[in-house]
Coordinates of N, CA, C and O in Angstrom, one line a residue:
X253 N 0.8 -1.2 0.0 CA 0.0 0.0 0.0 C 0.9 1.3 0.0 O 0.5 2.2 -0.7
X254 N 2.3 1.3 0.9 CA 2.8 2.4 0.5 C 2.9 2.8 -0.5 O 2.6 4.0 -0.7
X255 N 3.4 2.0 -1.7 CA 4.2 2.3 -2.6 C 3.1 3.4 -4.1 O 3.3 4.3 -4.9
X256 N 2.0 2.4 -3.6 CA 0.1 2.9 -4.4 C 0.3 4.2 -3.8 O 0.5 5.1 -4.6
X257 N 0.3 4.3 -2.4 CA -0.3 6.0 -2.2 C 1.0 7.3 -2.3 O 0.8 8.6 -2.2
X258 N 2.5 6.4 -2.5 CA 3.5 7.4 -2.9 C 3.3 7.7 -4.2 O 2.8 8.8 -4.5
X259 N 3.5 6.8 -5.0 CA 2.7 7.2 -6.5 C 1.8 7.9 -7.2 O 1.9 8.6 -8.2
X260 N 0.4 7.4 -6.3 CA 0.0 8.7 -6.4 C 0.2 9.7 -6.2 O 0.0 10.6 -7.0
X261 N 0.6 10.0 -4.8 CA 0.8 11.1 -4.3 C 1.9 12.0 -5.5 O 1.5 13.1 -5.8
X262 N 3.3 11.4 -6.0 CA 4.2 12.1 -6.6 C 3.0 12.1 -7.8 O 3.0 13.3 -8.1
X263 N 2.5 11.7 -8.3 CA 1.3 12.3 -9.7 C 0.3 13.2 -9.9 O -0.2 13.6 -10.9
X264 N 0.0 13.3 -8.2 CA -0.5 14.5 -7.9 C 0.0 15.7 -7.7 O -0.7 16.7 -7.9
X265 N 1.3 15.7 -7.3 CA 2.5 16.7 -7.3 C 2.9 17.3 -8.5 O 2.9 18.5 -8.7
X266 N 3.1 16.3 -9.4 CA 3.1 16.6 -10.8 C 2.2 17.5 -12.2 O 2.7 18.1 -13.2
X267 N 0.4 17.4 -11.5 CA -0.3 17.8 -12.4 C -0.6 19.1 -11.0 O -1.4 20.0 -11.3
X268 N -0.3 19.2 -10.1 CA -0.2 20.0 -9.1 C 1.2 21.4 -9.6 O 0.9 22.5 -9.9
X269 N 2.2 20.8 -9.5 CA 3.0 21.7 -10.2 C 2.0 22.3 -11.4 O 1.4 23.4 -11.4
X270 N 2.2 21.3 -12.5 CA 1.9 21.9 -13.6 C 0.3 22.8 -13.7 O 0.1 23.8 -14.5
X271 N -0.4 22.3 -12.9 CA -1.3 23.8 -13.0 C -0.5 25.2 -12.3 O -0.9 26.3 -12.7
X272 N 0.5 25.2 -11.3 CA 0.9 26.4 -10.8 C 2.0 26.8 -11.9 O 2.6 27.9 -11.8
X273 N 2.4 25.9 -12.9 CA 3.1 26.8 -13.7 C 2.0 27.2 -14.9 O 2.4 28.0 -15.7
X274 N 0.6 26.8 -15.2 CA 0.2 27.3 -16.1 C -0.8 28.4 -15.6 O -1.6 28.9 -16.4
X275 N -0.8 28.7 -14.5 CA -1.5 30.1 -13.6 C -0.1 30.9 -13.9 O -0.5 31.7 -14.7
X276 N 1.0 31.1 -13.8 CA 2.2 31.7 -13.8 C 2.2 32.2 -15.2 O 2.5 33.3 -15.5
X277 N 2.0 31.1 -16.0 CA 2.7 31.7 -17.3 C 1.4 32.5 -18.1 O 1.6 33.0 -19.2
X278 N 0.1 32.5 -17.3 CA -1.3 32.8 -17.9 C -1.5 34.2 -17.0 O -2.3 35.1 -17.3
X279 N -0.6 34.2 -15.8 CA -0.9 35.4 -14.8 C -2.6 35.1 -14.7 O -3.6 35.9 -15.0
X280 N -2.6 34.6 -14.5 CA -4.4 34.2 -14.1 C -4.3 33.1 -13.0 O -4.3 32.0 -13.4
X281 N -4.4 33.5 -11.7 CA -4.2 32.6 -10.5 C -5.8 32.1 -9.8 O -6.1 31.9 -8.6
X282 N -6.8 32.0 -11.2 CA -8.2 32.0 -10.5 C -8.2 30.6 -9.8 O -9.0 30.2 -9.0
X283 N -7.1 29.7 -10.3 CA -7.2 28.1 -9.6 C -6.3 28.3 -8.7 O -5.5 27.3 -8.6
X284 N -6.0 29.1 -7.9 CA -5.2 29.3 -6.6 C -5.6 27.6 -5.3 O -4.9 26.7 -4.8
X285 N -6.7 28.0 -5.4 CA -7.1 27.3 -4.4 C -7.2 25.7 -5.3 O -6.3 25.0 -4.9
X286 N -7.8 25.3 -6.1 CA -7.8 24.2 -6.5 C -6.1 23.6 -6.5 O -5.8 22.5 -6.0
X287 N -5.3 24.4 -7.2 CA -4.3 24.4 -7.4 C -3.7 23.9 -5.3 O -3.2 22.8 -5.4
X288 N -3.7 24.3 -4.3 CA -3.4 24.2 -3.4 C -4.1 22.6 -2.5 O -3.8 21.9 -1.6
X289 N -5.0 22.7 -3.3 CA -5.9 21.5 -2.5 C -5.4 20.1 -3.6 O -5.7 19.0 -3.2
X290 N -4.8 20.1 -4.4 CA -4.4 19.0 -4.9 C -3.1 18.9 -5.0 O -2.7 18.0 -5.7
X291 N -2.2 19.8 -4.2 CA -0.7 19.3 -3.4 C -1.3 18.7 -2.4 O -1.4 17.5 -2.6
X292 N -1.8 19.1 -1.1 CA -1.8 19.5 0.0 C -2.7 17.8 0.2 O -2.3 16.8 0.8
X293 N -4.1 18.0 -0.5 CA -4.9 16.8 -0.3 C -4.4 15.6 -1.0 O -4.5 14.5 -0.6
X294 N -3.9 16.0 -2.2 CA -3.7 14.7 -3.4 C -2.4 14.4 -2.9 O -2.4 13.3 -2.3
X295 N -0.9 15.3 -2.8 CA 0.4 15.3 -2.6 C 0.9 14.6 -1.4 O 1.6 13.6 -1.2
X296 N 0.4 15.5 -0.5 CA 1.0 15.7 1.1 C 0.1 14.3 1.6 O 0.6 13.2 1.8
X297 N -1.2 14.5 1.7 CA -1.4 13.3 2.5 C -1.3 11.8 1.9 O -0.9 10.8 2.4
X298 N -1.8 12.0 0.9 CA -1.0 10.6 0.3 C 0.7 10.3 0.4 O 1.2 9.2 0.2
X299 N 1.2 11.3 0.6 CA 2.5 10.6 0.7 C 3.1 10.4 2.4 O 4.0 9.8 2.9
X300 N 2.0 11.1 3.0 CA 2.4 10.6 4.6 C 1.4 9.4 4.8 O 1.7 8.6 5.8
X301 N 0.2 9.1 3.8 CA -0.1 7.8 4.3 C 0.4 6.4 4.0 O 0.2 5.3 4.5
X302 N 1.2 6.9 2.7 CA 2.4 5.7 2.1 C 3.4 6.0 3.2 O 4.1 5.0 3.1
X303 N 3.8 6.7 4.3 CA 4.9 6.6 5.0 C 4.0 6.0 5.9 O 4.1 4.8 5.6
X304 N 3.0 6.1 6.8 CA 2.3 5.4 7.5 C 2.1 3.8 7.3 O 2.2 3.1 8.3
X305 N 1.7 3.4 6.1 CA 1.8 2.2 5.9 C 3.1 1.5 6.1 O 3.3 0.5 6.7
X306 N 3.8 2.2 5.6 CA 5.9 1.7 5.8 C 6.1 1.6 6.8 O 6.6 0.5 7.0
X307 N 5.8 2.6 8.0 CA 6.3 2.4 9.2 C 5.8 1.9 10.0 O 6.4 1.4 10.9
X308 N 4.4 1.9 9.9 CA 3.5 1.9 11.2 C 2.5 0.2 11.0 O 2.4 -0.7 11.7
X309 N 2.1 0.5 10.0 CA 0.8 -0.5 9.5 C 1.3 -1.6 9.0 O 0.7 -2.7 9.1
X310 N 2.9 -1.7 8.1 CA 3.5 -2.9 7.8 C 2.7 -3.2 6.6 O 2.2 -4.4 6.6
X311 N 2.5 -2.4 5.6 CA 1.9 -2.4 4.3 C 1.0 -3.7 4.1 O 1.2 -4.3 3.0
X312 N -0.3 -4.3 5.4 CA -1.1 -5.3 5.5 C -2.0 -4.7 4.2 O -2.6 -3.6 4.1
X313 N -1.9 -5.9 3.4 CA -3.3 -5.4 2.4 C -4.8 -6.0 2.9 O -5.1 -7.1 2.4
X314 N -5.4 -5.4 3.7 CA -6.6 -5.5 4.0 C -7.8 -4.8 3.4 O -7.8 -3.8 2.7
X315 N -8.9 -5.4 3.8 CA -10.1 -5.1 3.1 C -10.4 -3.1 3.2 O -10.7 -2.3 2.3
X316 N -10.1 -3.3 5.1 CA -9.8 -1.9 5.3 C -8.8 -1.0 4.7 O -9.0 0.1 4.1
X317 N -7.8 -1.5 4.8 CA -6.6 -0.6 3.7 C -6.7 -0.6 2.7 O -6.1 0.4 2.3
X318 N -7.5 -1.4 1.4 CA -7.9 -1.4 0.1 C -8.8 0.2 0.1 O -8.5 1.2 -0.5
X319 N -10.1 -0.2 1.1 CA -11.2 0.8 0.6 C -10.8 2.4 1.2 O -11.4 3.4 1.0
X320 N -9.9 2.3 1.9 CA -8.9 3.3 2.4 C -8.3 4.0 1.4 O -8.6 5.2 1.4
X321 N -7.6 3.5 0.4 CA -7.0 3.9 -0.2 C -7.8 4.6 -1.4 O -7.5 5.8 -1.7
X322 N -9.1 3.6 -2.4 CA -10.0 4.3 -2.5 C -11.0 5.5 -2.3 O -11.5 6.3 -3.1
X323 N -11.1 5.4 -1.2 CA -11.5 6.3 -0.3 C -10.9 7.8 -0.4 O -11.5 8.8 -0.6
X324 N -9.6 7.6 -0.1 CA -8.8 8.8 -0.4 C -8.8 9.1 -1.9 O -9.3 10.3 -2.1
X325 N -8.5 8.4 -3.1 CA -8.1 8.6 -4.0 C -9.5 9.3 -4.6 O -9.4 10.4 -5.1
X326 N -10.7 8.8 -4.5 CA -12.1 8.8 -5.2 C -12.1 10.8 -4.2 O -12.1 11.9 -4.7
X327 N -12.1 10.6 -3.3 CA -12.2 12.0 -2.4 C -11.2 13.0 -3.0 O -11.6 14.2 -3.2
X328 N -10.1 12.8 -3.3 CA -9.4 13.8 -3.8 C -9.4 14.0 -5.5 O -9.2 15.0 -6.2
X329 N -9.8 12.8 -5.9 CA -10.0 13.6 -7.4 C -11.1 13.8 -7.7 O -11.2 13.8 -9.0
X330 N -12.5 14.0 -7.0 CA -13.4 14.7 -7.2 C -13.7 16.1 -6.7 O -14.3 17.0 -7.3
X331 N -12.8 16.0 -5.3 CA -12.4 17.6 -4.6 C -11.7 18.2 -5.6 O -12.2 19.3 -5.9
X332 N -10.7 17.9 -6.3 CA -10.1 18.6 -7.4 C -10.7 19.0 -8.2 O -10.9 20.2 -8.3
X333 N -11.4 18.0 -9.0 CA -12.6 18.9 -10.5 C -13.2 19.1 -10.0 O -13.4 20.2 -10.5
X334 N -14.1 19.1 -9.0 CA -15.0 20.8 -8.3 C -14.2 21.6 -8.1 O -14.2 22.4 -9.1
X335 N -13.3 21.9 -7.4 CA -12.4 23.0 -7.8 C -12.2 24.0 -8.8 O -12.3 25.2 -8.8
X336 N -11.9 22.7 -9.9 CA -11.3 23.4 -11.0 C -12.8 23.8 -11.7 O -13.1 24.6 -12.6
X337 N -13.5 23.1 -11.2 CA -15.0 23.2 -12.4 C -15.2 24.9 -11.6 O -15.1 26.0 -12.1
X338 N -15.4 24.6 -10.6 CA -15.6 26.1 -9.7 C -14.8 27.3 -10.2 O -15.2 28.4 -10.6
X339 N -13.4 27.1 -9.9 CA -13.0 28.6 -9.8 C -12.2 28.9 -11.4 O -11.5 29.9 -11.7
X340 N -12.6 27.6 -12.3 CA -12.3 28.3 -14.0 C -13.7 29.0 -14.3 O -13.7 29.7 -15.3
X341 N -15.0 28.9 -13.4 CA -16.5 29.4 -14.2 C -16.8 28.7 -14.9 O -17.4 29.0 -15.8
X342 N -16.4 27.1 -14.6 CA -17.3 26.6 -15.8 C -18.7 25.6 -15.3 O -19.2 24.7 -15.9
X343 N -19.1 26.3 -13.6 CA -20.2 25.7 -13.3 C -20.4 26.7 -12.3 O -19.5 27.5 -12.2
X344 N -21.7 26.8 -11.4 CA -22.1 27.8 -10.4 C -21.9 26.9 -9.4 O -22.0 25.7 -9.4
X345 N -21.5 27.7 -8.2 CA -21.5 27.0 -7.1 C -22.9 26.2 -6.7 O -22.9 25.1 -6.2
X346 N -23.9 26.8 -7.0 CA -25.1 26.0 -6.6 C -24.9 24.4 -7.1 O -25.1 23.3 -6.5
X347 N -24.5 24.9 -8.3 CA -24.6 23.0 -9.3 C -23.4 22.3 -8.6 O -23.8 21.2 -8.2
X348 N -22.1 22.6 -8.3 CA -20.9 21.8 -7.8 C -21.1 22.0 -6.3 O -20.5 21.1 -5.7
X349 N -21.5 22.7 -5.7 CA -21.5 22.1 -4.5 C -21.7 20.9 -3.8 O -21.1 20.6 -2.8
X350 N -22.9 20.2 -4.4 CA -23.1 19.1 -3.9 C -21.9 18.4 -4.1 O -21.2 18.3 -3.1
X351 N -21.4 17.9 -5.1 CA -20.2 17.3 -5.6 C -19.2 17.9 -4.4 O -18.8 17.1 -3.5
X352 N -19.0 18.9 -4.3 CA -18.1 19.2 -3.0 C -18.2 18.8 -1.6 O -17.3 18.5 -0.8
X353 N -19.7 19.1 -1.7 CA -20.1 18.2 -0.2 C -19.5 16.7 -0.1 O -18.7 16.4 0.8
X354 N -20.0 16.0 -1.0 CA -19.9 14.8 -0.8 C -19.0 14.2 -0.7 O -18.8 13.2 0.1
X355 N -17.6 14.8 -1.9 CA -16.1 14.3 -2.0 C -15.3 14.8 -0.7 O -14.3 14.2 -0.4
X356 N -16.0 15.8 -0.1 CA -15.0 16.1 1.2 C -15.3 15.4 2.1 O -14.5 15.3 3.0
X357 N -17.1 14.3 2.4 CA -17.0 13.7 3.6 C -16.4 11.9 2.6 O -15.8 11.1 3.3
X358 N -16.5 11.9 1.7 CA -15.5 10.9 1.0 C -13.9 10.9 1.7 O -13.4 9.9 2.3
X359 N -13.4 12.1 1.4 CA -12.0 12.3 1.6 C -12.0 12.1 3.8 O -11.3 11.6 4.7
X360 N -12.9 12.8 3.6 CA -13.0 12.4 5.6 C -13.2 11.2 6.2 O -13.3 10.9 7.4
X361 N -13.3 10.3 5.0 CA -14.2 9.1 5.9 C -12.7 8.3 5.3 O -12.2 7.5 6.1
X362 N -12.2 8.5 4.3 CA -11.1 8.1 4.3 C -9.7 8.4 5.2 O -8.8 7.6 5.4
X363 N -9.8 9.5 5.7 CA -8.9 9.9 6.7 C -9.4 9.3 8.0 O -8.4 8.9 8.7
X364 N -10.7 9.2 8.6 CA -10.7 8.5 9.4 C -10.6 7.4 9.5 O -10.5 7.0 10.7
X365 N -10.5 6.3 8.5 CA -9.9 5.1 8.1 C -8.5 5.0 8.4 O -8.0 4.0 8.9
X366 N -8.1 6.0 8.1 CA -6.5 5.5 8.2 C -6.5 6.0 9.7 O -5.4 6.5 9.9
X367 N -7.1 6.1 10.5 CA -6.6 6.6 12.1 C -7.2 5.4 12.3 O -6.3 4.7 12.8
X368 N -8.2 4.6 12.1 CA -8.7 3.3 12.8 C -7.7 2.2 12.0 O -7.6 1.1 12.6
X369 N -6.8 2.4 10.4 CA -5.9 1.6 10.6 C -4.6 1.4 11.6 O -4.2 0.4 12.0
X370 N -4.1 2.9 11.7 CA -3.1 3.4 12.5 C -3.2 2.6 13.9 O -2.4 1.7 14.3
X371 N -4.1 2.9 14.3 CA -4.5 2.3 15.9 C -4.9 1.1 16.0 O -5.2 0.7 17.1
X372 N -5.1 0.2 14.6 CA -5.2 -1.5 14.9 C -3.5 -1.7 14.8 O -3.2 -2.7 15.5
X373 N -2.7 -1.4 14.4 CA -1.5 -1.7 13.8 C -1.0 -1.9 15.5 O -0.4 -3.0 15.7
X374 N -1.2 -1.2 16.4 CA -0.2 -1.3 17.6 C 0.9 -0.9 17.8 O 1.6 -1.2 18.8
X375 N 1.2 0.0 17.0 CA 2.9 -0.1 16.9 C 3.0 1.1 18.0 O 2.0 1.9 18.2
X376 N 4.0 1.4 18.6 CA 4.3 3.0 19.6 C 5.1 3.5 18.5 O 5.9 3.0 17.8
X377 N 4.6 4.9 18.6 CA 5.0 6.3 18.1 C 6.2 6.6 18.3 O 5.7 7.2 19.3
X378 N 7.5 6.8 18.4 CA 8.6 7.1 18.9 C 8.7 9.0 18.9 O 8.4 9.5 17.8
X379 N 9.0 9.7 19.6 CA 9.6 10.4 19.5 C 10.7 10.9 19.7 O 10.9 12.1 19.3

């Protein structure tokens, strides 16, 4: 499982960069925020939950870590095209909101997944 959510994660980094160099080179930063929610949600947490599986969880492929991983993935790339559907204008917030609602308790229900994986694993936290 790490290796799935590093990969993603660096592919999200990728089309994550490349929208902040095409706001740059367009001087049009209307996807600011889309742009920030697909490092941060697609990049950053997927790649601390591929470290989580490595260190902590012992990359068990379980039913729970399968739909985990889903979970996240389906949550962040529908948070993304609302985003991008939103702040290019090419829909009203009334019509994508829903879609927004739903992918962010998607992406939540996935995050709390990985805290009830975290905490079957057993392992102590070192500091």
């Amino acid at each position: 499982m790490d290796r799935k959510f590093v990969l993603t994660g660096l592919i999200y980094a990728v089309i994550g960069i490349l929208l902040g160099i095409f706001m740059a080179a367009t001087h049009n930063h209307a996807q600011l925020v889309t742009h920030a929610h697909i490092l941060l949600a697609g990049f950053v947490v997927s790649f601390i939950y591929g470290l989580c599986h490595k260190l902590w969880i012992n990359n068990q492929v379980t039913t729970l870590s399968k739909l985990q991983f889903y979970f996240h993935q389906v949550g962040v790339a529908l948070l993304s095209s609302g985003l991008f559907l939103l702040y290019g204008n090419y829909v009203t917030l009334e019509v994508i909101d829903p879609l927004l609602a739903i992918s962010s308790f998607i992406f939540l229900t996935g995050m709390i997944m990985m805290v009830i994986l975290f905490l079957k694993s057993g392992k102590e936290v070192t500091v």
